[in-house]
């Protein structure tokens, strides 16, 4: 029975507590590292915080000198303007549809990563090199041929047509492959001996064991779908198929830009990604214990 | 086992859905808008206003108009893929900076006299001379008609100028240069004028103000004229006077609002930005016509409208263009979207002349000219021009050599 | 299912769209690079003419291309080591804790990776602004002279690299964090009992076990930096005087913005060959390393 496979063996008994001196040294070390990480985090997040605060500054404050981080008279006018001027519900729905379709692509990429990592077959190196090759050419080059292919398939002006070119990426297949090579072969062999089918091994052993990287990929896929811009723009000949990113870019004027409005739009786009990240980051750092198997 | 089946079923379902969508979406996508419906590409986020503008047109003619807003930043991609597949809109807005590229693609319908014969609002005499008829013809063919316009005027801070003892706005470039020098003497970090290092139109305008142009009689770009030399004197002179900031990232709005640069040449968009950023400055700034030398010709910019060559609704598209060129439609559009008309009768309308800023713009528009319609102005000729001038002004490059290089790099670019 | 076909069943579903939208266009670009295709040719293929290697010889004679190539080498030389080392160090630090504090910190480090490029341009353009920017304001408080962050041909390279490193960290940090979950805790505990210091354990146990992840991050980061585009595009448009123009930006300006698809495709093929060569070298090195 598959469930009997000891994927998660009980941990070895913990070692006896280390001497008191070393532990306090470690605690001091942790405090130092924690402080450094906090300082770094604040530094790294500063431009982001600036963006968030700028999005609630009235225009007169956004050009003030000397600069001030906090707004004196915060205003939510720009957020109101965004909701009023955008067909928000429609754009949101299209964006979510694309995200959902892209998640199916994620499964296909996980399977491909597994195939490259754990099977030997003719043409594997050549096929895998093709995966890498797709990462090596600038996006603008692939745009026109891809569009012509979609046009030939009569997929222009449809949501699948928008999602299809974004469905798989060489980067993600490569990432899956790299991580799945670190899964011990013994686990797979043991399951085969127990008579488990190949797809079942993939779904019940490989995917759960890849949980950290799967979580990373879900976040990445969500970001890609959420920020989808180029394909919704050129595939759609109907504003009803536009996504949030396209809608927001409509607010950019040719010469004049309203920085506060763009800050508000950018902040608005980040919030859902941050939520997804906060949800999935626990999985990123709570790996399946591979350790017992080696 | 159950979970695997579920996953497999979900994947199969998804594939079916996408395949179904392929086949069902296909027919719809391949056929362009049917008769009685026009697809119009409108730039930026003005599509809601545009829908309102064309409502009377739909009522009059029964032709529905579907507006597709296109972001300014991405118009190239959208247009290129449309050309590649042949599926375009019926009518599209074209920024004049893109006019040459779009015309060269061959995707636009030539609008010769015969085509326009029955549309009196589309006669070239109705439009501003700077964009009418031959002014926007490419290779002798007119493929677009004027829609909205934009120009450059002199913005200045009345409070700062009078405090510095400058009586009024400079009427000539000589006066401007002297005033700018005076104003930059207000103290460290203060300047008199601003030359944006990305603005390739300004040196062209200066050349025209000295009575010349940058296009020779053979239609080729020609910077080797005494008028251009005078423009170079002026451009680099402003720098050597230390009258203008030298950093490339100087912010126009901030510079004007803070008073660091109390004079600059810019367009209506700047007025809107200043009003938003500094409502407290109201009454302390105003616009004036472009400074003169021999002429006072300013830059003309804006957007035209074109018709897709393979449209099935040519007549309706022409009707729409005719409707959009009516003086009352143009005035209404100014009211809805704030964009200046291209039709002379509309520019003279009281609605515009009663607005102090629009009145200056309207007057300036009568004396303004497009950048030459050479291929890829921004990427090639304009860039080479700015690189040369900025190299002389900022890095002290040898003037003679740098200009020779400029002549060589741009001399083959032609408006034909 | 026949055993021989099983791997293909796993690989093919993802490979089909990848080949259609990733591999096929490269072949198209190769063909186009030998033509004079422009916008008119795109609409009407009968107008396209084969021009042999003319696009390539023009490219290699273009001083701006060589400048962009040199700039790209500088960008990658500064950026790649910075991104890899910093993200590894940050991930090792963040991996020490599971508590609420560390979870919050992870989000902070991830935020730049998801900030839209328009906002990046606005915020950093503001921070860098010579006259009104925050950096120079802080320098002025310290009595230091203003730095022309984006106006000086030398300084600008560091300025755009800094923004790109800032944006590039988050993704690699979470990849390293995921990889760190595969490091058996028992090894570390055993080493701790044997008296190995934390630094020693990190260097001799953790980092070797992260080889696979480090290889991945190195390959993808090198590729990304050789295609460096976004930051100079939005911050400087490649200026001043071409000092921050990367190859990708050069191709965009010369080719796609001007619709000279033939010329741009030739440049893309050269860039592609360059990246492919660098990647193959890395794969080779890795193989000998693994043996």
CSV table of N, CA and C in Angstrom, one decimal, chain B residues 19-95:
chain,number,residue,atom,x,y,z
B,19,UNK,N,-10.1,23.9,-25.6
B,19,UNK,CA,-10.3,23.5,-27.0
B,19,UNK,C,-11.7,24.0,-27.5
B,20,UNK,N,-12.7,23.9,-26.6
B,20,UNK,CA,-14.0,24.4,-27.0
B,20,UNK,C,-13.9,25.9,-27.2
B,21,UNK,N,-13.2,26.6,-26.3
B,21,UNK,CA,-13.0,28.0,-26.5
B,21,UNK,C,-12.3,28.3,-27.8
B,22,UNK,N,-11.4,27.5,-28.2
B,22,UNK,CA,-10.7,27.7,-29.4
B,22,UNK,C,-11.7,27.7,-30.6
B,23,UNK,N,-12.5,26.6,-30.6
B,23,UNK,CA,-13.3,26.5,-31.8
B,23,UNK,C,-14.5,27.5,-31.8
B,24,UNK,N,-15.0,27.8,-30.6
B,24,UNK,CA,-16.1,28.8,-30.6
B,24,UNK,C,-15.6,30.2,-30.8
B,25,UNK,N,-14.5,30.5,-30.1
B,25,UNK,CA,-14.0,31.9,-30.2
B,25,UNK,C,-13.5,32.2,-31.7
B,26,UNK,N,-13.1,31.1,-32.4
B,26,UNK,CA,-12.4,31.3,-33.7
B,26,UNK,C,-13.3,32.1,-34.6
B,27,UNK,N,-14.5,31.6,-34.9
B,27,UNK,CA,-15.3,32.3,-35.9
B,27,UNK,C,-15.6,33.7,-35.6
B,28,UNK,N,-15.8,34.0,-34.3
B,28,UNK,CA,-16.1,35.4,-33.9
B,28,UNK,C,-14.9,36.3,-34.2
B,29,UNK,N,-13.7,35.7,-33.8
B,29,UNK,CA,-12.5,36.6,-33.9
B,29,UNK,C,-12.1,36.9,-35.3
B,30,UNK,N,-12.3,35.9,-36.2
B,30,UNK,CA,-11.8,36.1,-37.5
B,30,UNK,C,-12.6,37.1,-38.3
B,31,UNK,N,-13.9,37.2,-38.0
B,31,UNK,CA,-14.7,38.1,-38.8
B,31,UNK,C,-14.6,39.5,-38.2
B,32,UNK,N,-14.2,40.5,-39.0
B,32,UNK,CA,-14.2,41.9,-38.5
B,32,UNK,C,-15.6,42.4,-38.1
B,33,UNK,N,-15.6,43.5,-37.5
B,33,UNK,CA,-16.9,44.1,-37.1
B,33,UNK,C,-17.9,44.1,-38.3
B,34,UNK,N,-19.0,43.6,-38.2
B,34,UNK,CA,-20.0,43.5,-39.3
B,34,UNK,C,-20.5,44.9,-39.7
B,35,UNK,N,-21.2,44.9,-40.7
B,35,UNK,CA,-21.8,46.2,-41.2
B,35,UNK,C,-22.6,46.8,-40.1
B,36,UNK,N,-22.6,48.1,-40.0
B,36,UNK,CA,-23.4,48.8,-38.9
B,36,UNK,C,-22.6,48.9,-37.7
B,37,UNK,N,-21.3,48.4,-37.7
B,37,UNK,CA,-20.5,48.6,-36.5
B,37,UNK,C,-19.1,48.9,-36.8
B,38,UNK,N,-18.6,50.0,-36.2
B,38,UNK,CA,-17.2,50.4,-36.4
B,38,UNK,C,-16.4,50.2,-35.2
B,39,UNK,N,-15.2,49.6,-35.4
B,39,UNK,CA,-14.3,49.5,-34.2
B,39,UNK,C,-13.2,50.6,-34.3
B,40,UNK,N,-13.1,51.3,-33.3
B,40,UNK,CA,-12.2,52.5,-33.3
B,40,UNK,C,-11.2,52.3,-32.1
B,41,UNK,N,-9.9,52.5,-32.5
B,41,UNK,CA,-8.8,52.5,-31.5
B,41,UNK,C,-8.6,53.9,-31.0
B,42,UNK,N,-8.8,54.1,-29.7
B,42,UNK,CA,-8.6,55.4,-29.2
B,42,UNK,C,-7.4,55.4,-28.2
B,43,UNK,N,-6.5,56.3,-28.2
B,43,UNK,CA,-5.4,56.3,-27.3
B,43,UNK,C,-5.7,56.7,-25.9
B,44,UNK,N,-5.0,56.1,-25.0
B,44,UNK,CA,-5.2,56.4,-23.6
B,44,UNK,C,-6.5,56.1,-23.0
B,45,UNK,N,-6.9,56.8,-21.9
B,45,UNK,CA,-8.1,56.4,-21.2
B,45,UNK,C,-9.3,57.3,-21.6
B,46,UNK,N,-9.3,57.8,-22.8
B,46,UNK,CA,-10.4,58.7,-23.1
B,46,UNK,C,-11.6,58.0,-23.8
B,47,UNK,N,-11.6,56.7,-23.7
B,47,UNK,CA,-12.6,56.0,-24.4
B,47,UNK,C,-14.0,56.2,-23.9
B,48,UNK,N,-14.2,56.4,-22.6
B,48,UNK,CA,-15.5,56.7,-22.1
B,48,UNK,C,-16.0,58.1,-22.6
B,49,UNK,N,-15.1,59.1,-22.7
B,49,UNK,CA,-15.5,60.3,-23.3
B,49,UNK,C,-15.8,60.2,-24.8
B,50,UNK,N,-15.0,59.3,-25.4
B,50,UNK,CA,-15.3,59.1,-26.8
B,50,UNK,C,-16.6,58.5,-27.1
B,51,UNK,N,-17.0,57.5,-26.3
B,51,UNK,CA,-18.3,56.9,-26.4
B,51,UNK,C,-19.4,58.0,-26.3
B,52,UNK,N,-19.2,58.9,-25.4
B,52,UNK,CA,-20.2,59.9,-25.2
B,52,UNK,C,-20.2,60.9,-26.5
B,53,UNK,N,-19.0,61.1,-27.0
B,53,UNK,CA,-18.9,62.0,-28.1
B,53,UNK,C,-19.6,61.5,-29.4
B,54,UNK,N,-19.5,60.2,-29.6
B,54,UNK,CA,-20.1,59.6,-30.8
B,54,UNK,C,-21.5,59.2,-30.7
B,55,UNK,N,-22.1,59.3,-29.5
B,55,UNK,CA,-23.5,58.9,-29.3
B,55,UNK,C,-24.4,59.6,-30.4
B,56,UNK,N,-24.3,60.9,-30.6
B,56,UNK,CA,-25.2,61.5,-31.7
B,56,UNK,C,-24.9,60.9,-33.1
B,57,UNK,N,-23.7,60.5,-33.3
B,57,UNK,CA,-23.3,59.8,-34.6
B,57,UNK,C,-24.1,58.6,-34.8
B,58,UNK,N,-24.1,57.7,-33.8
B,58,UNK,CA,-24.9,56.5,-33.8
B,58,UNK,C,-26.4,56.7,-34.0
B,59,UNK,N,-26.9,57.7,-33.3
B,59,UNK,CA,-28.3,58.0,-33.5
B,59,UNK,C,-28.6,58.5,-34.9
B,60,UNK,N,-27.7,59.3,-35.5
B,60,UNK,CA,-28.0,59.8,-36.8
B,60,UNK,C,-27.9,58.8,-37.9
B,61,UNK,N,-26.8,57.9,-37.8
B,61,UNK,CA,-26.5,57.0,-38.9
B,61,UNK,C,-26.9,55.6,-38.6
B,62,UNK,N,-27.2,55.2,-37.4
B,62,UNK,CA,-27.5,53.9,-37.0
B,62,UNK,C,-26.2,53.0,-37.0
B,63,UNK,N,-25.1,53.6,-37.1
B,63,UNK,CA,-23.8,52.8,-37.1
B,63,UNK,C,-23.3,52.8,-35.6
B,64,UNK,N,-23.2,51.6,-35.1
B,64,UNK,CA,-22.6,51.5,-33.7
B,64,UNK,C,-21.1,51.7,-33.7
B,65,UNK,N,-20.6,52.3,-32.7
B,65,UNK,CA,-19.1,52.5,-32.6
B,65,UNK,C,-18.6,51.7,-31.4
B,66,UNK,N,-17.7,50.8,-31.6
B,66,UNK,CA,-17.1,50.2,-30.5
B,66,UNK,C,-15.7,50.7,-30.3
B,67,UNK,N,-15.4,51.3,-29.1
B,67,UNK,CA,-14.2,52.0,-28.8
B,67,UNK,C,-13.3,51.0,-28.1
B,68,UNK,N,-12.1,50.8,-28.6
B,68,UNK,CA,-11.0,50.0,-27.9
B,68,UNK,C,-9.9,50.9,-27.5
B,69,UNK,N,-9.8,51.1,-26.2
B,69,UNK,CA,-8.7,52.0,-25.7
B,69,UNK,C,-7.4,51.3,-25.8
B,70,UNK,N,-6.4,52.0,-26.3
B,70,UNK,CA,-5.0,51.5,-26.4
B,70,UNK,C,-4.0,52.3,-25.6
B,71,UNK,N,-3.2,51.6,-24.7
B,71,UNK,CA,-2.3,52.4,-23.9
B,71,UNK,C,-1.2,53.1,-24.8
B,72,UNK,N,-0.9,54.3,-24.5
B,72,UNK,CA,0.1,55.1,-25.3
B,72,UNK,C,1.4,54.3,-25.4
B,73,UNK,N,1.8,53.7,-24.2
B,73,UNK,CA,3.1,53.1,-24.2
B,73,UNK,C,3.2,51.8,-25.1
B,74,UNK,N,2.1,51.2,-25.4
B,74,UNK,CA,2.2,49.9,-26.1
B,74,UNK,C,1.6,49.9,-27.5
B,75,UNK,N,1.4,51.1,-28.1
B,75,UNK,CA,0.7,51.2,-29.3
B,75,UNK,C,1.5,50.5,-30.4
B,76,UNK,N,2.9,50.5,-30.3
B,76,UNK,CA,3.7,49.8,-31.3
B,76,UNK,C,3.4,48.3,-31.4
B,77,UNK,N,3.3,47.7,-30.3
B,77,UNK,CA,3.1,46.2,-30.3
B,77,UNK,C,1.7,45.9,-30.8
B,78,UNK,N,0.7,46.7,-30.4
B,78,UNK,CA,-0.6,46.5,-30.9
B,78,UNK,C,-0.7,46.7,-32.4
B,79,UNK,N,-0.1,47.7,-32.9
B,79,UNK,CA,-0.2,48.0,-34.3
B,79,UNK,C,0.5,47.0,-35.1
B,80,UNK,N,1.7,46.7,-34.6
B,80,UNK,CA,2.6,45.7,-35.4
B,80,UNK,C,1.9,44.4,-35.6
B,81,UNK,N,1.3,43.9,-34.5
B,81,UNK,CA,0.6,42.6,-34.6
B,81,UNK,C,-0.6,42.7,-35.5
B,82,UNK,N,-1.3,43.8,-35.4
B,82,UNK,CA,-2.4,44.0,-36.3
B,82,UNK,C,-2.0,44.0,-37.8
B,83,UNK,N,-0.9,44.6,-38.1
B,83,UNK,CA,-0.4,44.6,-39.4
B,83,UNK,C,0.0,43.2,-39.8
B,84,UNK,N,0.6,42.5,-38.9
B,84,UNK,CA,1.1,41.1,-39.2
B,84,UNK,C,-0.1,40.2,-39.6
B,85,UNK,N,-1.2,40.4,-38.9
B,85,UNK,CA,-2.3,39.4,-39.2
B,85,UNK,C,-3.3,40.0,-40.2
B,86,UNK,N,-3.2,41.3,-40.4
B,86,UNK,CA,-4.2,42.0,-41.3
B,86,UNK,C,-5.5,42.3,-40.6
B,87,UNK,N,-5.7,41.9,-39.4
B,87,UNK,CA,-6.9,42.3,-38.7
B,87,UNK,C,-6.7,43.5,-37.9
B,88,UNK,N,-7.2,44.6,-38.4
B,88,UNK,CA,-7.1,45.9,-37.6
B,88,UNK,C,-8.4,46.4,-37.3
B,89,UNK,N,-8.5,47.6,-36.7
B,89,UNK,CA,-9.8,48.2,-36.5
B,89,UNK,C,-10.3,48.8,-37.7
B,90,UNK,N,-11.4,49.5,-37.7
B,90,UNK,CA,-11.9,50.3,-38.9
B,90,UNK,C,-11.2,51.6,-38.9
B,91,UNK,N,-11.2,52.3,-37.7
B,91,UNK,CA,-10.7,53.6,-37.6
B,91,UNK,C,-9.7,53.6,-36.4
B,92,UNK,N,-8.6,54.4,-36.6
B,92,UNK,CA,-7.7,54.4,-35.4
B,92,UNK,C,-7.0,55.8,-35.3
B,93,UNK,N,-6.8,56.1,-34.0
B,93,UNK,CA,-6.1,57.4,-33.7
B,93,UNK,C,-4.6,57.1,-33.8
B,94,UNK,N,-3.9,58.1,-34.4
B,94,UNK,CA,-2.4,57.9,-34.7
B,94,UNK,C,-1.7,59.2,-34.2
B,95,UNK,N,-0.9,59.0,-33.1
B,95,UNK,CA,-0.1,60.2,-32.7
B,95,UNK,C,0.8,60.6,-33.9
